[in-house]
Coordinates of C-alpha atoms and ligand atoms in Angstrom, one line a residue:
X1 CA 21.8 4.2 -7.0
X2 CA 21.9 1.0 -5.1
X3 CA 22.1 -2.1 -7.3
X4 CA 21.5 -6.1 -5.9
X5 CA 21.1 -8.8 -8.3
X6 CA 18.1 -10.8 -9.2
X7 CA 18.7 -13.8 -7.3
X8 CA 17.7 -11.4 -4.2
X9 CA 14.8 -9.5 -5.8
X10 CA 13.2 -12.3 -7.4
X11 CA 12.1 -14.4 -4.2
X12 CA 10.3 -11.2 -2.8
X13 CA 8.0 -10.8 -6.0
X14 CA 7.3 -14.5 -6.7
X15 CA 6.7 -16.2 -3.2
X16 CA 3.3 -15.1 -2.7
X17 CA 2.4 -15.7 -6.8
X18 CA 3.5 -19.7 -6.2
X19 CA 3.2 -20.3 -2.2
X20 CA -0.8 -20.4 -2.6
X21 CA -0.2 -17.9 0.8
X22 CA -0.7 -20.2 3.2
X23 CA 0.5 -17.6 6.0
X24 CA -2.8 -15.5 4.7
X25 CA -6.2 -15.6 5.7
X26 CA -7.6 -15.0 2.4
X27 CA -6.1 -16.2 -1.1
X28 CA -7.3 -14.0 -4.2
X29 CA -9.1 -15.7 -6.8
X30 CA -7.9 -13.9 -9.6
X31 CA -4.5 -15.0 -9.0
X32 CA -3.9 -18.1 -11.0
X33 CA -3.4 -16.4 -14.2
X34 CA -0.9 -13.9 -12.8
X35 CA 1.1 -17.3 -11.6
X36 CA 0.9 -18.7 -15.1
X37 CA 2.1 -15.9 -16.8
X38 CA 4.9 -15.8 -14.2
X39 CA 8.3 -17.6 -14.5
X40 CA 10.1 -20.0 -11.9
X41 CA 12.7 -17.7 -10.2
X42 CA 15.2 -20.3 -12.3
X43 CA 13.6 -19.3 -15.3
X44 CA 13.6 -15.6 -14.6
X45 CA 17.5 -16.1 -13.7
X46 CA 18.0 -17.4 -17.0
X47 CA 15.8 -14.9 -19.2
X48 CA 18.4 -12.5 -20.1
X49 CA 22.1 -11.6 -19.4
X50 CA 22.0 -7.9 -19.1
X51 CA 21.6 -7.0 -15.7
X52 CA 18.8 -4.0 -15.3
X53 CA 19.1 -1.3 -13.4
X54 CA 16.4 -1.2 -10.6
X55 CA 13.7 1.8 -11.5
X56 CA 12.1 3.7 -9.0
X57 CA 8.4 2.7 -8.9
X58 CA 6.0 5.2 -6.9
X59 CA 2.1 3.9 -6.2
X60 CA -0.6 5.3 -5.1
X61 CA -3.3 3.6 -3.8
X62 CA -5.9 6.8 -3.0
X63 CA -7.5 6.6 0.2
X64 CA -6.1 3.8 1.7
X65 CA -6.3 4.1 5.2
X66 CA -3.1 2.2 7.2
X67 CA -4.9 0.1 8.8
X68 CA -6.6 -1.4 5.6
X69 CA -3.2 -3.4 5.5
X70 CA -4.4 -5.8 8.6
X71 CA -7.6 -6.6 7.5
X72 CA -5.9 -10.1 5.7
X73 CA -7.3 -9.1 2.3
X74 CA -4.2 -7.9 0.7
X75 CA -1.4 -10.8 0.3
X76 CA 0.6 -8.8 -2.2
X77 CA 1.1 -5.9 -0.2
X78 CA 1.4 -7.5 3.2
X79 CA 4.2 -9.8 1.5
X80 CA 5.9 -6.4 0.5
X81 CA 5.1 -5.0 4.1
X82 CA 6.5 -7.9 6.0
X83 CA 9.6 -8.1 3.4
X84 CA 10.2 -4.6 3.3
X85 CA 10.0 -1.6 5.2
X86 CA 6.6 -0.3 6.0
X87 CA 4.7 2.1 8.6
X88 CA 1.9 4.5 9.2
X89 CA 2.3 7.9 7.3
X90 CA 0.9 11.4 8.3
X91 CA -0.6 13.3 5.3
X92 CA -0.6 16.7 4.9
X93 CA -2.9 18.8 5.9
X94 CA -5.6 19.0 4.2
X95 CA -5.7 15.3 4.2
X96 CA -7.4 15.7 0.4
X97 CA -5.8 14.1 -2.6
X98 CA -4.3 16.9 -4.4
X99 CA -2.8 18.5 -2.3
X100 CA -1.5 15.3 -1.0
X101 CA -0.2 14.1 -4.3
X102 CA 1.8 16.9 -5.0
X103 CA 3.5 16.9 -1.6
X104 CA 4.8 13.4 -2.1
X105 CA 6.5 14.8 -5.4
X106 CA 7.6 17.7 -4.3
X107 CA 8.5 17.5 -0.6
X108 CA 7.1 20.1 0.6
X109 CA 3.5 21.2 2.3
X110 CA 0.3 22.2 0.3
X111 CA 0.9 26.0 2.1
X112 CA 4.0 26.1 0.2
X113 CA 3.3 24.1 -3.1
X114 CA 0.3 26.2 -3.4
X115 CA -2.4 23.0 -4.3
X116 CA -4.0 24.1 -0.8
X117 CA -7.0 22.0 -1.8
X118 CA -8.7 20.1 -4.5
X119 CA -10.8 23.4 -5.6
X120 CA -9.6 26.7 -4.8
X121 CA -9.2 30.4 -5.7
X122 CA -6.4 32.6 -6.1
X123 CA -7.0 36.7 -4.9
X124 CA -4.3 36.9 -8.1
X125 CA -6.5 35.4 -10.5
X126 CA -9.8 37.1 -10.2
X127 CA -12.7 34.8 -11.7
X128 CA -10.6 31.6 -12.5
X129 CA -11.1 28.6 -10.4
X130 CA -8.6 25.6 -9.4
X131 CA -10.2 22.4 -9.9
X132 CA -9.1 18.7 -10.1
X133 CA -9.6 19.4 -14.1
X134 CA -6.9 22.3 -13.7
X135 CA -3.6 21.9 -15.9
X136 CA -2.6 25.3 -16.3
X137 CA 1.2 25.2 -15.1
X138 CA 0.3 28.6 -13.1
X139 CA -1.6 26.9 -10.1
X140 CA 1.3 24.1 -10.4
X141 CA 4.8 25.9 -10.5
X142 CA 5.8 26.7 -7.2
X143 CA 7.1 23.9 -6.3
X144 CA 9.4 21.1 -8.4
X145 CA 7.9 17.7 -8.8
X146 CA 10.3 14.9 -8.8
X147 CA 9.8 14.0 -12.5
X148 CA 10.8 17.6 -14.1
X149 CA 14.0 17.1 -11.6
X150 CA 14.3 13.8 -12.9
X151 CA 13.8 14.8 -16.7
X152 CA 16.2 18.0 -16.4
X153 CA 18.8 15.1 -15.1
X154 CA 18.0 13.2 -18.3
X155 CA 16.7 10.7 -15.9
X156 CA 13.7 9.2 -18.2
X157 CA 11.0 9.2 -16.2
X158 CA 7.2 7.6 -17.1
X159 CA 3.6 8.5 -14.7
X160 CA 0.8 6.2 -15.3
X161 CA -1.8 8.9 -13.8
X162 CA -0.5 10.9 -10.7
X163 CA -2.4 14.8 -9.9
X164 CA -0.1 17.1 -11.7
X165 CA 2.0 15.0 -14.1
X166 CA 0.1 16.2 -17.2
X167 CA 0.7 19.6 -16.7
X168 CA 3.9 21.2 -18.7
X169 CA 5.5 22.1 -15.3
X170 CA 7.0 25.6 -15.6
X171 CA 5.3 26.6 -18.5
X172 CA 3.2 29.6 -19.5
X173 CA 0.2 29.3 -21.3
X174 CA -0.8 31.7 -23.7
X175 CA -4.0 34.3 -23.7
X176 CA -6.0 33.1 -26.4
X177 CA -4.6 30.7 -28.4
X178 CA -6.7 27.4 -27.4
X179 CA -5.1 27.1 -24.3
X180 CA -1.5 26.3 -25.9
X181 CA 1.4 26.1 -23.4
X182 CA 4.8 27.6 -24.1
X183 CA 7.8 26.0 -22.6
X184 CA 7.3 23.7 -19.8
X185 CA 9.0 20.0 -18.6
X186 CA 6.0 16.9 -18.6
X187 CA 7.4 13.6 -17.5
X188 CA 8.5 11.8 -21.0
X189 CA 5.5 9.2 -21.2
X190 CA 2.4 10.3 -19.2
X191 CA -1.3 9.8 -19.6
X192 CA -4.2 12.4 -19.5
X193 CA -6.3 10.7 -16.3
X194 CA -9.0 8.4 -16.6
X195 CA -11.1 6.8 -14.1
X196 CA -12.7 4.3 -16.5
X197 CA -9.1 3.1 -17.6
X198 CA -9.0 -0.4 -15.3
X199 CA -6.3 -1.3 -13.0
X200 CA -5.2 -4.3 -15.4
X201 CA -4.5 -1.5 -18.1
X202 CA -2.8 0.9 -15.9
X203 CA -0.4 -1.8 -14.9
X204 CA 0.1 -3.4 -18.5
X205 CA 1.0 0.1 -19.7
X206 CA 3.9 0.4 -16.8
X207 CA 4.9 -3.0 -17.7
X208 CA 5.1 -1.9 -21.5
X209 CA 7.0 1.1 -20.7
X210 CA 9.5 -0.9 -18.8
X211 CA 9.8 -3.7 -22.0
X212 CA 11.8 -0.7 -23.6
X213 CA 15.8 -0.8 -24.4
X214 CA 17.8 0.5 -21.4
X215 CA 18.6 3.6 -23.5
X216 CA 14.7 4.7 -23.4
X217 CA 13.4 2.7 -20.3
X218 CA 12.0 5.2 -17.6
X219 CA 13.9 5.2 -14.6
X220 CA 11.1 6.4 -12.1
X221 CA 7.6 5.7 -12.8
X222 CA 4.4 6.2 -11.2
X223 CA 1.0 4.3 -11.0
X224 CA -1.9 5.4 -9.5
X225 CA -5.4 3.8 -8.2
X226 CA -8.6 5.3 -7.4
X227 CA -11.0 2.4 -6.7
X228 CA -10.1 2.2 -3.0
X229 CA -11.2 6.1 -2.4
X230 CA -14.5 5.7 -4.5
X231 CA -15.9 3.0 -2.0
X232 CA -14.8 4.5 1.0
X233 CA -16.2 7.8 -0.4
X234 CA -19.6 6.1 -1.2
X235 CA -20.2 3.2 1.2
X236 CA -17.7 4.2 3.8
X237 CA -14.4 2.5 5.4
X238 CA -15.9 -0.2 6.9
X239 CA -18.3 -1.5 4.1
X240 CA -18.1 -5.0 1.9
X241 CA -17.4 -2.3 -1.3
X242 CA -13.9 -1.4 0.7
X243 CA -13.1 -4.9 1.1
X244 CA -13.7 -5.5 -2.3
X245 CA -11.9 -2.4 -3.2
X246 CA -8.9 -3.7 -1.3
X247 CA -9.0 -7.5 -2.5
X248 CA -8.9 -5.7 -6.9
X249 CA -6.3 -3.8 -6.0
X250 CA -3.9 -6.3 -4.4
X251 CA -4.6 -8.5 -7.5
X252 CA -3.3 -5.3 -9.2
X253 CA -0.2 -5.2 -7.2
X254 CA 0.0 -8.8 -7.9
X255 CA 0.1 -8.3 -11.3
X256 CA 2.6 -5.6 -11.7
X257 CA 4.9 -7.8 -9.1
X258 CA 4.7 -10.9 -11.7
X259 CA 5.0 -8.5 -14.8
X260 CA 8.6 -7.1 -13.6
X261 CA 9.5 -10.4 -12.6
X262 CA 8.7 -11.5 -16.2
X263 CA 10.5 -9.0 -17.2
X264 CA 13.5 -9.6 -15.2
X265 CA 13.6 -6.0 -14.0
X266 CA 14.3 -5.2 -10.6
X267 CA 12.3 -2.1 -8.9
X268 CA 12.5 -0.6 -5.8
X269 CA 8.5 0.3 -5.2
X270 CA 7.3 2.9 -3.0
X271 CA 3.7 2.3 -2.2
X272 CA 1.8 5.1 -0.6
X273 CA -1.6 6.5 0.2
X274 CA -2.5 10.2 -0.1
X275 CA -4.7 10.1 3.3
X276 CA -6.9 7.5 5.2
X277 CA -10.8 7.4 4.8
X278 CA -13.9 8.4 8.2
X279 CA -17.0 7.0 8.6
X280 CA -19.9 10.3 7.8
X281 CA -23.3 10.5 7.6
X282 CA -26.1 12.7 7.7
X283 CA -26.5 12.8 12.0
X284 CA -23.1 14.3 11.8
X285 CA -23.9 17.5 10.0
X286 CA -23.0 21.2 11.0
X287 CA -25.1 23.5 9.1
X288 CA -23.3 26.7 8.4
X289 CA -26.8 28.9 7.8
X290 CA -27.4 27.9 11.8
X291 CA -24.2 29.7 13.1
X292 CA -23.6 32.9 10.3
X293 CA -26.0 34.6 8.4
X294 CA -25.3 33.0 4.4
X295 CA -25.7 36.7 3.3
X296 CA -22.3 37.4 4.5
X297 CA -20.2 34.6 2.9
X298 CA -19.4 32.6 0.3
X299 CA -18.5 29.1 0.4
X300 CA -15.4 28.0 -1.7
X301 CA -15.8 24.2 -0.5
X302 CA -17.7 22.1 2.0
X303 CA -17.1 19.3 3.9
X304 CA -14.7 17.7 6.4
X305 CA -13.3 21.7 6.2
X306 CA -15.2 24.6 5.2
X307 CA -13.6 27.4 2.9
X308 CA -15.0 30.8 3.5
X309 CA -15.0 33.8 1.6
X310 CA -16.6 37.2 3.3
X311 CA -19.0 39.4 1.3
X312 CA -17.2 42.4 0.8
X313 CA -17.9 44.9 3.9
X314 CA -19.2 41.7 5.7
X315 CA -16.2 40.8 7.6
X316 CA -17.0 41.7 11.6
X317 CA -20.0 40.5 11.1
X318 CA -19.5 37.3 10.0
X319 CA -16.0 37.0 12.6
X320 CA -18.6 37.4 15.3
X321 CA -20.4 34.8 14.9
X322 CA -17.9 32.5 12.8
X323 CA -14.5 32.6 14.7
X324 CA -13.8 30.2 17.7
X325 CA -15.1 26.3 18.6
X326 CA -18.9 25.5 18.1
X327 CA -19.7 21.7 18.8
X328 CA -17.3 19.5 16.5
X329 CA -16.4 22.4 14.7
X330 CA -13.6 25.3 15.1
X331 CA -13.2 27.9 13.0
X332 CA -10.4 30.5 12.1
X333 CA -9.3 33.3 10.8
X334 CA -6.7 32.2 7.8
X335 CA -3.5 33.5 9.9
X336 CA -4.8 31.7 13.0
X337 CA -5.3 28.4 12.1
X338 CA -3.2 26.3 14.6
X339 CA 1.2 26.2 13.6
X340 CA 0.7 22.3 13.9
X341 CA -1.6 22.1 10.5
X342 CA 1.2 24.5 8.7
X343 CA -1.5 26.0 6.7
X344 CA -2.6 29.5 6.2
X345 CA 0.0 31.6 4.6
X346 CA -1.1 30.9 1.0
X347 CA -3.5 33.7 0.0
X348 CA -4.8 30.5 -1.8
X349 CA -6.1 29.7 1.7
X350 CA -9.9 31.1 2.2
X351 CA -10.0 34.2 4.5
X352 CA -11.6 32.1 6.9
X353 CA -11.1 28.3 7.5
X354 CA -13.3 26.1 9.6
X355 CA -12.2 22.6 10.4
X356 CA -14.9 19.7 11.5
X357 CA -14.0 16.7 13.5
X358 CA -13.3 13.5 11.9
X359 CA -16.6 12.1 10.6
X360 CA -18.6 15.2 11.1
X361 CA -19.6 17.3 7.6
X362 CA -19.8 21.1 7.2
X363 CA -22.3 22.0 4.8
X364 CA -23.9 24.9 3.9
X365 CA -27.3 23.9 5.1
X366 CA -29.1 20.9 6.7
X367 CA -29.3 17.8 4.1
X368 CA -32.6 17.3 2.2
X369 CA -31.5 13.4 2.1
X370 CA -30.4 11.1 4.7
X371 CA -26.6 9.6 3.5
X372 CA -24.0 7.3 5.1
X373 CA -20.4 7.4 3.2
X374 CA -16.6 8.2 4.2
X375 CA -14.8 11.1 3.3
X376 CA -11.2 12.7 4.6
X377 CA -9.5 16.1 5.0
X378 CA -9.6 16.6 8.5
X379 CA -6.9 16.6 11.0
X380 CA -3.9 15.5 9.1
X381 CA -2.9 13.7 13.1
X382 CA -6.2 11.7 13.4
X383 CA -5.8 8.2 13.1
X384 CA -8.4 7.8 10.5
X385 CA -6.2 10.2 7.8
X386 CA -3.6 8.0 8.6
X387 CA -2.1 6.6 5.0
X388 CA -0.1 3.2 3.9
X389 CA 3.4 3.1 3.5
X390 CA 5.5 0.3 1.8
X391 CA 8.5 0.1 0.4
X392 CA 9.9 -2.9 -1.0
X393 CA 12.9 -3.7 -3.5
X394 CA 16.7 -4.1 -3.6
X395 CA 17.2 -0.8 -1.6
X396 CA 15.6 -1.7 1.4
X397 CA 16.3 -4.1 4.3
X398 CA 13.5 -6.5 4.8
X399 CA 11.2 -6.4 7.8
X400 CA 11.7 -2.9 9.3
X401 CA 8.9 -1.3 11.0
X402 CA 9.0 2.4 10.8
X403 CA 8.1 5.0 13.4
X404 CA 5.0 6.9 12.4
X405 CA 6.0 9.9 10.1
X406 CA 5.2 13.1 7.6
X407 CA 4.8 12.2 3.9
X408 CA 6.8 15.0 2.9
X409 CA 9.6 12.7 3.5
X410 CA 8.6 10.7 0.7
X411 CA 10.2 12.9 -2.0
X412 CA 13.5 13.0 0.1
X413 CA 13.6 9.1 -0.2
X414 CA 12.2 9.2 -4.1
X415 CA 15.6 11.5 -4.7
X416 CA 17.8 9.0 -3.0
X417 CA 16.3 5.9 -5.1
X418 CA 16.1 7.4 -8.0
X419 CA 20.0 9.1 -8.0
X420 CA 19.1 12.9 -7.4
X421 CA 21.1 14.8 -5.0
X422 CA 19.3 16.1 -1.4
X423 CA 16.7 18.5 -2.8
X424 CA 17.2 22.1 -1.4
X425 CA 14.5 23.8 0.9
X426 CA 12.1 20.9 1.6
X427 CA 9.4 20.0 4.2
X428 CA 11.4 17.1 5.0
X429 CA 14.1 14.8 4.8
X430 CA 14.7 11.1 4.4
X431 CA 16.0 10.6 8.1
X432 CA 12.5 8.3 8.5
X433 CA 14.1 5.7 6.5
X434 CA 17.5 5.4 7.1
X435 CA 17.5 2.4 9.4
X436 CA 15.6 1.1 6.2
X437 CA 18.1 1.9 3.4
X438 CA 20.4 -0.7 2.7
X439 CA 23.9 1.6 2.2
Ligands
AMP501 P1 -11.0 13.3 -3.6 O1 -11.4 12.1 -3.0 O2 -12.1 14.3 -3.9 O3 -9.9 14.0 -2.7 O4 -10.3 13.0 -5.0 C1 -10.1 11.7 -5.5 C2 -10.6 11.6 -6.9 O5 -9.8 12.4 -7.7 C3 -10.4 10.2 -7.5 O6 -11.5 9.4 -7.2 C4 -10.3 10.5 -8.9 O7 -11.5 10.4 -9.6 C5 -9.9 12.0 -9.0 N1 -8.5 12.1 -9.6 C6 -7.4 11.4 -9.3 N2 -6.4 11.8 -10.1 C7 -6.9 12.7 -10.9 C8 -6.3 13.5 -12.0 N3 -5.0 13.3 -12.3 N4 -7.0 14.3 -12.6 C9 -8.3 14.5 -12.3 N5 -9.0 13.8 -11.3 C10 -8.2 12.9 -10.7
ZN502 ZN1 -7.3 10.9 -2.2
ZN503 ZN1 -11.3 10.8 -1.7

């Protein structure tokens, strides 16, 4: 655990609360409250004499694409960029929130974590259904996420929304008794999610958790936002909604950065994105009924991918006409699906996988409706999955620009903030950030 006083930390979070950010094009109105409520960095010297441990604070900010950072809408975060460490980060593939979620826990690659997608089936679990709705430790507990590590540490840990973090991780649940779970490690504080729960409440409850005696205080938190990935998913990247999107939750970041300077408490933050955001529409449909026959498949999930089961005694037929490239669309057999995209060996993984380009749709047929929008879960390399990264606190060196790299080195770092030794067997490794780490 790496420890720097307050007289360091506190500059970073209050310059851009009292500099009325002149070095940015665009100053949020919401802001003067935040500033209120914050002290002088004097004052926050002089608030208490016990010296806090930092915590480990991880945030998500769904669906924010790296280059949202340079638009000059987001002071807060480019502050944290340009006085921490920050860089373009490859998701996952699928590029699709779950499965990206649980990779930056866990270190390791939706194949191997087994959350291959947001909704999928299991050949071992005939007639049941994954969903975003799914807390059933069994789709869950191949792979570790960093708050059960944490907890089994008696690290205290605390997740303001995050895929995953209400599920009793390791558990069983039982046949028949209303869905009771025996056993099983959830973070210590965690919240069922809740889209209508604003970003001013999802903050205030970190701060709350953090008001705590040292003896109960979480040590490694998580926050998560969604608004950003609703208006990309309905109005697309490039659309007023996004900029809005973007300009709420900076004032969100503001807020959190004023609340832990109120409360004296030093944090190293990790803020990530789960995957970036395309431009779709309806000129930039495939329609599966125009390449197979729909009597011999069924579709798990549509989309930027395409999920297909064969009807039973189907198979060559539908290979025949399914397997190989069509325009903007390839498809494969699940074991065939290109090494790069590490993705296939989960019998989670549909029988047969087709993948659209970036901005194109697979659906099953034509659309009735014209639509514009964004969506994401394509090509895990192409620019426009690419997700923020910015970490900011006493751990890090200020102004390092990293090299573009895999999120499943995330969890690597996580471990070494939060005081957990090298986790065994993962994706990754914090190598990315080492020039970054302050030793
Ligand atoms: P998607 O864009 O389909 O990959 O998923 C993003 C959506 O997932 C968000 O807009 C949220 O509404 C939803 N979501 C995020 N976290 C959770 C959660 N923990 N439980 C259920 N739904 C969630
Ligand atoms: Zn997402
Ligand atoms: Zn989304």
């Amino acid at each position: 655990m790496i420890h720097r006083s307050l007289a360091a930390i506190a500059p970073i979070l209050l310059v851009p609360l009292m500099s009325g950010c002149a070095a940015y094009p665009y100053t949020p109105p919401a802001l003067p409250p935040v500033t209120a409520a914050a002290p002088s960095p004097a004052s926050a010297m002089t608030m208490s004499t016990e010296a806090k441990a930092p915590v480990t604070i991880l945030v998500s900010i769904d669906g924010f694409r790296a280059d949202y950072l340079t638009r000059g809408l987001t002071p807060y975060l480019s502050h944290l960029a340009a006085t921490g460490a920050s860089g373009v980060m490859r998701p996952s593939f699928p590029s699709k929130t779950f499965p990206n979620h649980w990779t930056l826990v866990t270190g390791v690659v939706p194949d191997r974590h087994g959350i291959v997608a947001n909704n999928f089936v299991d050949p071992a679990r005939p007639g049941e259904r994954f969903t975003m709705a799914s807390d059933q430790p069994y789709w869950w507990n191949a792979a570790e996420p960093l708050w059960v590590t944490a907890e089994k540490a008696g690290i205290p840990t605390a997740t303001m929304f995050w895929p995953g973090s209400n599920v009793a991780w390791g558990g069983v649940k039982q046949a028949g008794d209303h869905g009771a779970v025996e056993g099983g490690t959830r973070p210590r504080d965690w919240q069922q999610f809740n889209g209508a729960v604003s970003d001013r409440q999802r903050v205030d409850g970190i701060i709350d958790w953090l008001r705590r005696p040292a003896a109960t205080r979480p040590r490694f938190l998580t926050l998560y936002f969604d608004e950003v990935d609703s208006a990309g998913h309905n109005d697309g990247p490039d659309s007023p909604q996004v900029d809005a999107a973007l300009r709420s939750v900076d004032t969100a970041i503001g807020q959190l950065l004023a609340g832990l300077a109120a409360l004296d408490q030093p944090a190293n933050l990790v803020v990530v994105a789960d995957h970036g955001m395309a431009a779709t529409s309806s000129d930039r449909v495939v329609a599966l009924d125009q390449l197979v026959d729909p009597a011999d498949y069924q579709l798990i999930e549509d989309g930027p991918f395409a999920a297909i089961q064969p009807v039973p005694g189907h198979e060559a037929a539908l290979e025949r006409r399914l397997l190989g490239h069509h325009d903007h669309v390839d498809c494969w057999r699940r074991n065939q699906i290109p090494a790069r995209f590490h993705y296939g060996r989960n019998p989670r993984v549909a029988p047969y996988f087709c993948l659209a380009d970036a901005g194109w749709l697979i659906k099953a047929k034509r659309p009735d409706t014209p639509f514009a929008g964004g969506t994401h879960g394509y090509d895990n390399a192409d620019p426009s999955m690419a997700a923020l990264f910015i970490a900011n606190g006493p751990a890090f060196r200020a102004g390092v620009r990293l090299a573009p790299f895999d999120n499943v080195a995330v969890a690597p770092l996580l471990r070494d903030l939060i005081g957990l030794p090298p986790g065994r067997g993962l994706d990754g490794s914090d190598a990315p950030f080492r020039r970054a780490l302050k030793r």
